[in-house]
Each structure stands twice: as structure tokens, then as C-alpha cells.
Amino acid sequence: MKAPLRRALTLAQYETLVKAAKERSGPQPTWATGRATVDLPGADGQFVSVSVEADVAVVGEEGVAEVLLLPGNVVLEAASFDGADATLLMRGGAHVALLPADDDDRKTVRLRYRVPTQPSTDGASLAVLPLPPLPGASLEVRGGRAPGPVEVWPTGSARVTGDTLSVQLPATPAAVLRWGAAVDALRRVELAVALAPGSDGAAITGRFEVVIEGRRALVKLAPISVALTEVVEGGKPVRTRVVGGWHQAVVTGAGRHVITARFRTGIDRGQGQPVVALTLPQAPITRVEAKIPGKRAVTFDPKVPVDVAVAGEGDDAVTTAAGFLPPTDRVAIRWTEPRSAPEKVVSANSETYQLVRLDEGVLRSKVEIRYEIIRGSIEELAIQLPDDPGVVLYKVSGDGIEDWRTFAATDDAPRQARVFLGNAREGSYRLTLELEQVVPTKFGAKVAVPLVRPLDVTRERGVVALFDGDKVAFAPATSGNGKAGEDALPVDIRQHLGGDIVNQAFKHIGAPKPIASEIEEAKERDFGFDARVESLYLFQQNALEVRAIVAIDVKSGKTDEITLSLPRGLELTGEVNAPSLKEAEWIDDAEGDEAAARRRYRVSLTQALGGHFSIELTLSQTLATEVTELALPDVRVEGAKVEKGVFGIASEGMMEVSQREATRLTKVDVAQLPRSITLQTKRDIELGYTYSFAREDHAPSLTLGLERHKTVETLTASIASIRLETTVFAEGDVVTRATFAVDNRERNFVRLALPEGAKVLGAAVDGLTTEPIADEATAIKIRVPKQRRCQIELVYKLRRDELGFLPSLALVAPRPDVFAQDFEWLVRVPARFSIYGTDTELHEVAASRWSPPDRLATIGVDVQPSGEVSERLFRLDVYDAPEREAALSVDLSLVSTPGPGLDIVLFLLALLLLALAAWRRALGSAGAGSRRSRCRPAAARATPSPKPWPPARSRGHPPQRNPNPTTWPWPTARRPRRRPRERGGRAAPAAPRTGPATG
């Protein structure tokens, strides 16, 4: 099958193809940033014209490179390299150009192609512009007649000049353009609301005037919560759609359009008077008109001037209200209408639970009425109250209550309270009443229990529960109601009793019958409770600390004291925390019976408590050094019916704790321990146990093995980094700024030994100025915080003589009394002094590697050099100052750079010395010639002189060796000798002569 000539690619496929082209071996094209120009189409145009210009070069091996241009679905109109048509082919569904790799010059690529446009949902136009694999491009979009703004993605730095939009694009395979969106198309909205007599709905006719600059726009009509019935323009249907929760009309064609829409909505009568609430699209001009049958008072919300007119009389009357609204998205139309007495169709059942408590001189009742509405709805509740006006209703609570009032008894109705609800209630409803009545305090006085009941209910039942007070109680009551127990109350009510005991209870079906009783002295009730102990045992070197929380769960009665049983030897070390705490003391004498294994500790309260409360205490026991086994001391609560507990065991680093023997304990994972235990220590809890027992002889026990280990002494403080900045001034002042990052655990001070003669200019700790303490003549101490890292900043100065022509400096670093690391020392000297020698045990590195510290404060005098400086940086990874015999130091040898005047002097001096040397050489040559002629023998003078060496070379022959190495072109007896020079530039002494003297 023949392959298709063209294949469409997605942007993802095109991007993958670009990446594969970059990873391909052989000559590779490299692109420079380019420029793209886009011409938007006219009103009926379907394509966007794109022009791209960029430079490309081929690097790598010789051959032909495949330059990926654009995906194959692009309508490519022209492609050229430096004005010449490019050689194109389709490769993998993309346009590829062939470019030789033997030419190193860059080629200018020019592409011209077209991209189709796509419509957007809001009437705008979209275009996806594929681009060559450029590292970046400047994009210009031209098209002045396009309505609305032009948007480009990905976004970059944008600039608008006239009708041209310029955007700088990053490296991207494509760009997206969007233009032509309609802006502020809606100009005027008119709504006409009409109500039919006896109807529960309103018919609304809306007239929407829009002005469109583009080809198409979406016009909001109404929210989807209303029913749209018709949309027309000029009598012709208009296409609509639902977008973003709105009915929207699709309007096409530029210019002015008038759309008519009809829809219906309901009338809300839930708040008493009827209301029609409308949600509107915001428009500059909005007019609303409402026609309501009858003569009505009409208001608009928001409040605006309303023109109200009434036409007709009697049942034919119609009220018309019209008004202009500000730009808003809602309007509510309210009116009044006559209300006739509704037919009584309500049917409800009720359950009443009355909790009556007797205290000294007062009787309090809390009543909860639970309605079950089985027919209709309830907007008003009536509750019958006792006829005695001494029974006061002081609180009514429930959902949606607007108001409540009490009414005295009449001939036709009993004394009652009426509760008004804001909205009609259906289903179920709960109402809570609270009443109180003053009663005699004398024992034997008669008392009638105040009872209430709901009125206008179909079926009624309930429970009356009596509660005794702390000092007074109800005598056995007489009543025609049936007796019941505490379980007659619902579970949710019993859970909120807070430990109170129901002494008497009566159940009734229908109206409750009267309950009569007398006041008598309260009998002491048996106090019963359960206890739960949560403890943490923390073993230290010579002590055991116990942190315990005792939770009391009262089952019956109340108590004002709790007695704890503690092992002898366990002492209280902290405060005791308990609600309404009066005092806490040992009951047994500490010097008493030594044979008793346990002691009693009493916690007294200011008032008797019931329900749930907790006691917190901290205990400790001293552990002798020779103790290797310990029976774990436990905390018990005397009188508890059931005692439960959970505890964890932790130890310090030098202690090792192990289980030896456990009885009636359950070992648990420490992750299952409650947070009240785990949050009491930062150490890891090693062991966890739970237990539960009801009898003293069944109490659990745990024996632990203890082993103490020696600890290795570690650093109490260390310095994480030291940064020194020393500035040398030509006047002789040496200023050093030192910064120390100190990790301190237990130390109070850091001691610093300064160079002799140093003057401290300022010091700070964590940015706060501090005053150092003088320790010795050349040492100071600085106070540092514990258990964290801090930063010490110190500035000090030394005075020495003014720098001369060849000065030398001995710089000494401050010496801390703690271990340090990451030591850096930056030395600055004036630029007119050159450093030609250094002597130090530090490592010299490039000054550019200096890492300055963070400055937390400005301390002392911030002395800075006025001119240029030379810098040297010295480093040391580890600086164990306490173990070193001397502080770190740097010795510098300097030389002053000569000035312009000194240059001239030195030049003249050099000329003088050169002339003197030439004169002495000339004198020596003349004397040697005369002596040589006088001392030479006659035979030697007659012998012809040898030919000069080396002889002349003929072309093409190699040079000849000297046949007589001792023969030179000059007399050897007078050949000048140079003394060998020693290291350092000084001449070595001349060797003694061994031959006979000449001349």
C-alpha cells in the first residue's frame, strides 16, 4: 500500500519528534532566536497567516543535516534558506529541510504558512500556531479590526503598540491565539412580571438589548433554576444553551440585537408575605415591572423608587409597580395580601421528659418536648404551664424560634406559653423549657411537682424524673402515674446526667397526673466509683520520677476526698492538680510503722464532686547506686470498685531497664500508649503495660532489672564556623571582625583569648549588643544561651607602627576555648603594598572562595578601607584550639609599590651603574692586550693564528665539529670568567687557580 503524502500530527507528537531530532546522531542544526509575524483574518477569514524568520547553523560531522521545520498538517506556502528555496521532504509526518554541514555560516530561514481558525464557546476565535524548534521568539500579532483583546499563550512580556501586539515567547513547540470575544455586549434589560389570580407562579417576559462587535456572543438570560419557555428575536427562534448555570442565547452577527425571552418562576410564601426573587444578568440599564392582582403595597429589594399604579376596582383591581435598578444581579419583589384563618389540619404526637431537681429553697425543672408532626406543619406551639404563678418559665430554646410569650389563665384556656417559629416545621421538632419555683426549706413541707404538657397534640406520653439535692430530698411521692426506673429516660438524656442519680421516676400516657411529695433530709448515698491511672516512669541516674494522672469515674453519689495508696519511699515532688482542690496531705506519719509497705495520701476537695474528674501528681524515689533490681512502685486508689491502668517506662542514656518478672500485666506496643503519657517526655518510651483489677490482692506487680553504664564525655559546646576579616591600614591600625557560630548545650560563657594589646570595639550575641567580661589581660568571656545555636560577633583593633617600604606583619587570630571547625580568615592590605611572602600553617586559597557570614547587627565601629585593597584568604577545616599550644597566626612580608618619582630615580641610577660597568670593562680589555703582546714567545708570535671557529658552512653541508675544543677564537689565557651565583642572587667565591701564572 502506498504511504499517504501527508499525515496530521498532534502537538505532543510534534514535540516528541522535535526531541528525537535533537537526539539523532550526525550533523545537528542549531537555531537562534527568531521572529514570528501573525496576520489575523478578516470577519469571514478561516486561516491565520504566519511568517517566521530565524537563523540556523549545522554543527558536527560532515554530511547533510535534516532540519525539522513544522508538522505536516501545516499549509506551508514558502520555505527558503538565505533567499533560496529550501530542499523539503516529509519525514515522520513533519516538514524537514536538507542543509549541508560543510558550510559553517549561518543560514537565514524564512517560512510562510497558514493555520486554520477554530470557534470558541463564547464567540471568540482560536488558532494553534506550530513553531520551529526555536529557543525563543518574538511574536507580533497584527489585526486591528478584531473585536476585543488578543490573548497569547504561553504568556511572556507583552507590549501593545497601536493595533500590534508584541509578545516574547519562550522555547515552545506552539503558541495559542484567542481573539474576537465579545465584550460588554448586554446594554439594557427589561423584565415584566405578571401574576395570575390564584396562581402559585409568576410569568416573566424579558427584553434584552445587546450590541455585538464580533461575529457571535453568548447573552445571559436567566439562571437554570427558572423554567425557560421561549426565546425569539424579531419573531424568529434563537438558539440557546446552558453554560455555567445560566440559560444563554447564542447571538450571531455584529450590531444591535433585541432578544425576547419568556420564563416562569415560583412565589415564595415561606416567610409570611409572598415574594418573587429574580437573579439577573448585570446590565447598565435595568427596568423591572410587576403586575399583581388586587390592590397591593409593592416593594423592591434593593430599595429603589417605585412607581405604583392601581387600575380597576374590587376583584378586578390590578397593581402595577415599576422601577429602574442599579447594576445588580438580584431583585426581590414583595407585596402584601390578605390572610384568612387557615383550616386546622395539623396532627402531631409528643413525648415529654421532665427532670425535676430539689435544692435548698428552690425547685428546678428542665423539660424536653419532642414533637412528631404526622400531618401538616407547625408554626406555633402552645404549652400548658402550672396554674401556680410562682412557677416561672425563664428559658425556651429550640431551632428557628422567633419569639415566645406566657399568657395567664382565662375562662376558656389554661395558663400557657406560646412559642412562635419563623418557618413552618414538618417532620420532627425538639423544644426545651427551663422553669423554677421557690419552695419551703422546712423538712416535712408539702411540695407539688410542677408539670407542663403540650397542647393541641393528638397523642401524648412522657416521663417525670425526680432528683434529690445534696442536703434535701423528695419523700416518696404519691401520684396516679405509673412508677418507672432511670432506664425509662432515653439514652441521650441519661448520658448528659453527669453522674446524677434518678431517685424516683413516673411514666404517663396522656396528660400527666399531679405528683405530690414532701421535703425531707437527704440521705447519704453510697459513693461508688471506678479509677484509671495513667503513669510515666522515668529512670534517671540515681532517681525514679513518676508522673501519674488518676481519672475518677463516679458511678453513684458524690465525694469531696480521694485517698491514694503509695509505696513507702515514694515521695511527692511537685504540686497536686485537681478540680476544687482544698488540700493534699499524707495520712500516715512518715516516721510511723516502718514495716508498712505502703502509705496513704489524701486529696481533699472544696465541694463534693460527681461525674468525671482527674488528679495529677508527680512523685519520685531515690535509687541507690548498688540497686540492680527494683519492684516498680505503683499508684492505687482506695475504694475503687474497678481500677484500670496503663503506664510506660523510659530511661536516660546511662540507664538500661529490662523486665525481670511481671504479674497480672499485659505488655503492649508503646505506639498504643495514650498521648497523655507519650507527650510527657521527649525520650523514647521503652516498655508499655496495661492492667485491670477489682480486688487489692489481685493488684499487678512488675520487677525490673537496672544496669548503669558509664557515659562518654562529649562536647558541651562547639563552634560550627569561624569567619575572621582583618583589615590592615597604612597608618598602622589593624581591625579584625570575628564571627563565631556556636552550638551550645550546657556552657554559660565562651572564652576568647585575643592578641596582646587588642582593644574591643564591640560585641553582640544573636544581633543584641552584649558586654564582654574581662577574664585575663588578653582574654574575655561572652555569655551565650543554652540548648541552641547562637552567633557571636566581635570587633577589635590593634595598633602598630606605620607601614614603611618593606614592612612585615604578624597577625594572630583570637583563640576560643572550645572545639571549632570551618575556619576562614580574610586579610586585606592596601593595594599599594604587594604581599611577596606568607608564613602560616593555614591553607591559602583563592580570595573569591570567601563565604561571608550573615550580619545580624552593626556593632562597634564599622571600619572600612577607603581605597583599593589586596585580599588573601586562609582556611582550616578543623581548629581544636584547646589542644593547641599557640593561636593560629599569619606572617606577611610586604613591599611598597614605587611611585612615579621613585621610578625616575631608579631609572637614572640604573643608567649610571651601566655606564660605570662599561667603562671598567673597557679599561680591563686595554690592559689585557698590552700584557698579552709582551709575554708571548717569539715562536708563538711567528706561528700563524688558527682559523676562527666555527668555519664557514657551505650550503647543503652539515656543520662541522670543532677539532680542537680547547681552541677558541679568542686567547684562552685571558677569557673572562663569571662567578657562579648562589641562591638568593649573591656571587659565589672564585675557585683558586691550579695552573701556572701567566704574564
Coordinates of C-alpha atoms in Angstrom, one line a residue, residues 379-636:
E379 CA -45.7 27.4 63.0
E380 CA -46.8 28.0 66.6
L381 CA -46.5 25.8 69.7
A382 CA -48.7 26.0 72.9
I383 CA -47.5 24.6 76.2
Q384 CA -49.7 24.4 79.3
L385 CA -48.0 25.7 82.5
P386 CA -48.9 25.0 86.1
D387 CA -51.6 27.3 87.5
D388 CA -49.3 28.5 90.3
P389 CA -47.8 31.8 89.2
G390 CA -44.8 31.0 91.4
V391 CA -43.6 28.6 88.8
V392 CA -41.6 30.8 86.5
L393 CA -40.6 29.9 82.9
Y394 CA -37.3 31.7 82.3
K395 CA -35.8 30.0 79.2
V396 CA -37.1 28.5 76.0
S397 CA -34.7 27.0 73.4
G398 CA -35.2 25.3 70.0
D399 CA -34.4 25.8 66.3
G400 CA -35.9 28.8 64.5
I401 CA -37.7 30.4 67.5
E402 CA -38.6 34.0 66.7
D403 CA -40.4 34.8 70.0
W404 CA -42.2 33.2 73.0
R405 CA -44.7 34.6 75.5
T406 CA -46.6 33.5 78.5
F407 CA -50.4 34.0 78.9
A408 CA -52.4 34.0 82.1
A409 CA -55.3 31.6 82.5
T410 CA -58.7 32.6 81.2
D411 CA -62.2 31.1 81.3
D412 CA -61.5 29.3 78.0
A413 CA -57.8 28.5 78.2
P414 CA -55.3 27.4 80.9
R415 CA -52.2 29.3 81.8
Q416 CA -49.8 28.7 78.9
A417 CA -46.7 29.7 76.9
R418 CA -46.8 30.2 73.2
V419 CA -43.7 29.8 71.0
F420 CA -43.6 31.4 67.6
L421 CA -41.5 29.7 64.9
G422 CA -40.0 31.7 62.0
N423 CA -40.8 28.9 59.4
A424 CA -43.3 26.2 59.4
R425 CA -42.0 22.9 60.7
E426 CA -42.6 19.4 59.4
G427 CA -41.4 16.0 60.5
S428 CA -39.9 16.3 64.0
Y429 CA -39.1 19.1 66.3
R430 CA -37.5 19.5 69.8
L431 CA -38.4 22.2 72.3
T432 CA -36.6 22.7 75.7
L433 CA -38.1 24.6 78.6
E434 CA -36.5 25.6 82.0
L435 CA -38.6 26.5 85.0
E436 CA -38.0 27.2 88.7
Q437 CA -40.1 27.6 91.8
V438 CA -39.4 28.7 95.3
V439 CA -40.2 26.0 97.9
P440 CA -40.0 26.0 101.7
T441 CA -36.8 24.8 103.4
K442 CA -38.5 23.2 106.4
F443 CA -38.4 19.4 106.5
G444 CA -41.9 17.9 106.1
A445 CA -43.3 20.8 104.0
K446 CA -45.6 19.8 101.2
V447 CA -44.5 20.3 97.7
A448 CA -46.3 19.8 94.4
V449 CA -44.1 18.9 91.5
P450 CA -44.7 21.5 88.7
L451 CA -45.7 19.7 85.5
V452 CA -46.1 21.0 82.0
R453 CA -47.8 19.5 78.9
P454 CA -48.0 20.3 75.2
L455 CA -51.4 21.5 73.9
D456 CA -53.1 20.7 70.6
V457 CA -51.4 17.3 70.1
T458 CA -53.1 14.1 69.1
R459 CA -51.2 11.6 71.3
E460 CA -49.1 12.4 74.4
R461 CA -46.8 10.5 76.7
G462 CA -43.8 11.1 78.8
V463 CA -41.6 10.6 81.9
V464 CA -41.2 12.6 85.1
A465 CA -37.9 12.1 86.9
L466 CA -37.1 13.4 90.4
F467 CA -33.6 14.2 91.6
D468 CA -32.6 14.8 95.2
G469 CA -30.3 17.6 96.2
D470 CA -27.1 17.4 98.4
K471 CA -29.0 18.3 101.6
V472 CA -32.7 18.0 100.9
A473 CA -34.6 15.2 99.1
F474 CA -38.1 14.2 97.9
A475 CA -40.1 12.0 100.2
P476 CA -41.7 9.0 98.4
A477 CA -44.2 10.8 96.1
T478 CA -47.8 9.9 95.5
S479 CA -49.2 10.0 92.0
G480 CA -51.6 8.4 89.7
N481 CA -48.8 7.9 87.1
G482 CA -47.1 4.6 86.8
K483 CA -43.7 4.2 88.5
A484 CA -40.6 3.6 86.4
G485 CA -36.8 3.5 86.6
E486 CA -34.0 5.5 85.2
D487 CA -34.0 3.4 82.0
A488 CA -37.3 5.0 81.1
L489 CA -35.4 8.0 80.0
P490 CA -33.9 8.0 76.5
V491 CA -30.2 7.1 76.2
D492 CA -29.1 10.6 75.0
I493 CA -30.7 12.2 78.1
R494 CA -29.1 9.7 80.5
Q495 CA -25.7 10.3 79.0
H496 CA -26.0 14.0 80.0
L497 CA -27.0 13.5 83.6
G498 CA -23.4 13.9 84.7
G499 CA -23.4 11.2 87.4
D500 CA -26.7 12.4 88.9
I501 CA -29.0 9.6 90.2
V502 CA -32.7 9.4 89.4
N503 CA -34.3 8.9 92.8
Q504 CA -37.9 8.5 91.6
A505 CA -39.5 8.3 88.1
F506 CA -43.0 8.2 86.8
K507 CA -44.3 7.3 83.3
H508 CA -47.6 8.6 81.9
I509 CA -49.6 8.2 78.7
G510 CA -51.9 11.2 78.1
A511 CA -51.9 14.2 80.3
P512 CA -49.6 13.7 83.4
K513 CA -51.4 13.3 86.7
P514 CA -50.3 15.5 89.7
I515 CA -47.4 14.4 91.8
A516 CA -47.2 15.4 95.4
S517 CA -44.3 14.9 97.9
E518 CA -42.7 16.3 100.9
I519 CA -39.3 17.8 101.7
E520 CA -37.0 15.6 103.9
E521 CA -33.4 15.5 104.8
A522 CA -31.2 13.9 102.1
K523 CA -29.8 10.6 103.0
E524 CA -26.2 10.0 102.4
R525 CA -25.8 7.9 99.4
D526 CA -23.2 5.2 98.9
F527 CA -20.3 6.5 96.9
G528 CA -19.1 4.2 94.1
F529 CA -16.6 4.9 91.5
D530 CA -14.0 3.4 89.1
A531 CA -10.5 4.6 88.7
R532 CA -8.0 4.7 85.8
V533 CA -4.3 5.5 86.4
E534 CA -2.1 6.7 83.5
S535 CA 1.6 6.8 84.6
L536 CA 5.0 7.5 83.1
Y537 CA 8.1 6.1 84.9
L538 CA 11.3 7.9 84.0
F539 CA 14.5 6.3 85.3
Q540 CA 17.5 8.7 85.9
Q541 CA 21.0 8.0 87.2
N542 CA 20.0 7.9 90.9
A543 CA 16.3 8.6 90.9
L544 CA 13.0 7.4 89.6
E545 CA 10.4 10.0 88.6
V546 CA 6.7 9.0 88.4
R547 CA 4.2 11.3 86.6
A548 CA 0.6 10.0 87.2
I549 CA -2.9 11.0 86.2
V550 CA -5.7 9.5 88.2
A551 CA -9.1 9.7 86.5
I552 CA -12.1 9.1 88.7
D553 CA -15.4 7.9 87.1
V554 CA -18.2 8.4 89.7
K555 CA -20.9 5.8 89.3
S556 CA -23.1 6.8 92.3
G557 CA -23.1 9.6 94.9
K558 CA -20.5 12.3 95.3
T559 CA -17.3 12.7 97.2
D560 CA -15.1 15.5 98.5
E561 CA -12.0 13.4 99.0
I562 CA -9.9 10.7 97.3
T563 CA -7.3 8.6 99.1
L564 CA -4.3 7.2 97.2
S565 CA -2.2 4.3 98.3
L566 CA 1.5 4.8 97.5
P567 CA 4.6 2.5 98.3
R568 CA 6.8 3.7 101.1
G569 CA 9.8 5.5 99.8
L570 CA 7.8 7.3 97.0
E571 CA 7.8 11.0 97.8
L572 CA 5.7 13.8 96.4
T573 CA 8.0 16.2 94.4
G574 CA 5.6 18.5 92.6
E575 CA 2.2 20.2 93.0
V576 CA -1.0 18.2 93.0
N577 CA -3.6 19.4 90.5
A578 CA -7.3 18.6 91.0
P579 CA -10.6 20.4 90.4
S580 CA -11.7 22.4 93.5
L581 CA -8.6 21.3 95.4
K582 CA -8.6 22.1 99.1
E583 CA -5.6 20.3 100.4
A584 CA -3.4 17.2 99.9
E585 CA -1.6 15.5 102.7
W586 CA -0.1 12.3 103.9
I587 CA -2.5 10.5 106.3
D588 CA 0.2 8.1 107.8
D589 CA 3.2 9.5 109.6
A590 CA 6.3 9.3 107.7
E591 CA 8.1 8.2 110.9
G592 CA 5.5 5.7 111.8
D593 CA 5.3 1.9 111.2
E594 CA 8.4 1.2 109.1
A595 CA 7.0 -2.3 108.5
A596 CA 4.1 -1.0 106.5
A597 CA 4.9 -1.4 102.8
R598 CA 2.5 1.4 101.7
R599 CA 1.4 4.9 102.8
R600 CA -1.9 6.8 102.3
Y601 CA -2.2 10.1 100.6
R602 CA -5.5 12.1 100.9
V603 CA -6.7 14.7 98.3
S604 CA -9.4 16.9 99.8
L605 CA -11.8 18.9 97.6
T606 CA -13.7 22.1 98.5
Q607 CA -17.0 20.6 97.3
A608 CA -18.4 17.1 96.6
L609 CA -18.0 16.1 93.0
G610 CA -19.6 13.6 90.8
G611 CA -19.3 12.5 87.2
H612 CA -15.7 12.6 86.0
F613 CA -12.6 14.4 87.3
S614 CA -8.9 13.9 87.4
I615 CA -6.0 14.2 89.8
E616 CA -2.4 14.9 88.6
L617 CA 0.7 14.4 90.7
T618 CA 4.4 13.9 90.4
L619 CA 6.4 11.5 92.6
S620 CA 10.0 10.4 92.9
Q621 CA 12.1 7.7 94.6
T622 CA 15.8 7.8 95.3
L623 CA 17.7 4.8 93.8
A624 CA 21.0 3.7 95.5
T625 CA 23.9 3.1 93.2
E626 CA 24.1 -0.6 94.2
V627 CA 20.4 -1.2 93.3
T628 CA 20.3 -3.6 90.4
E629 CA 16.7 -4.8 90.7
L630 CA 13.5 -2.8 91.6
A631 CA 9.9 -3.6 92.3
L632 CA 8.1 -0.9 90.3
P633 CA 6.2 1.4 92.7
D634 CA 2.5 1.7 91.7
V635 CA -0.2 4.2 92.4
R636 CA -3.5 2.8 93.7

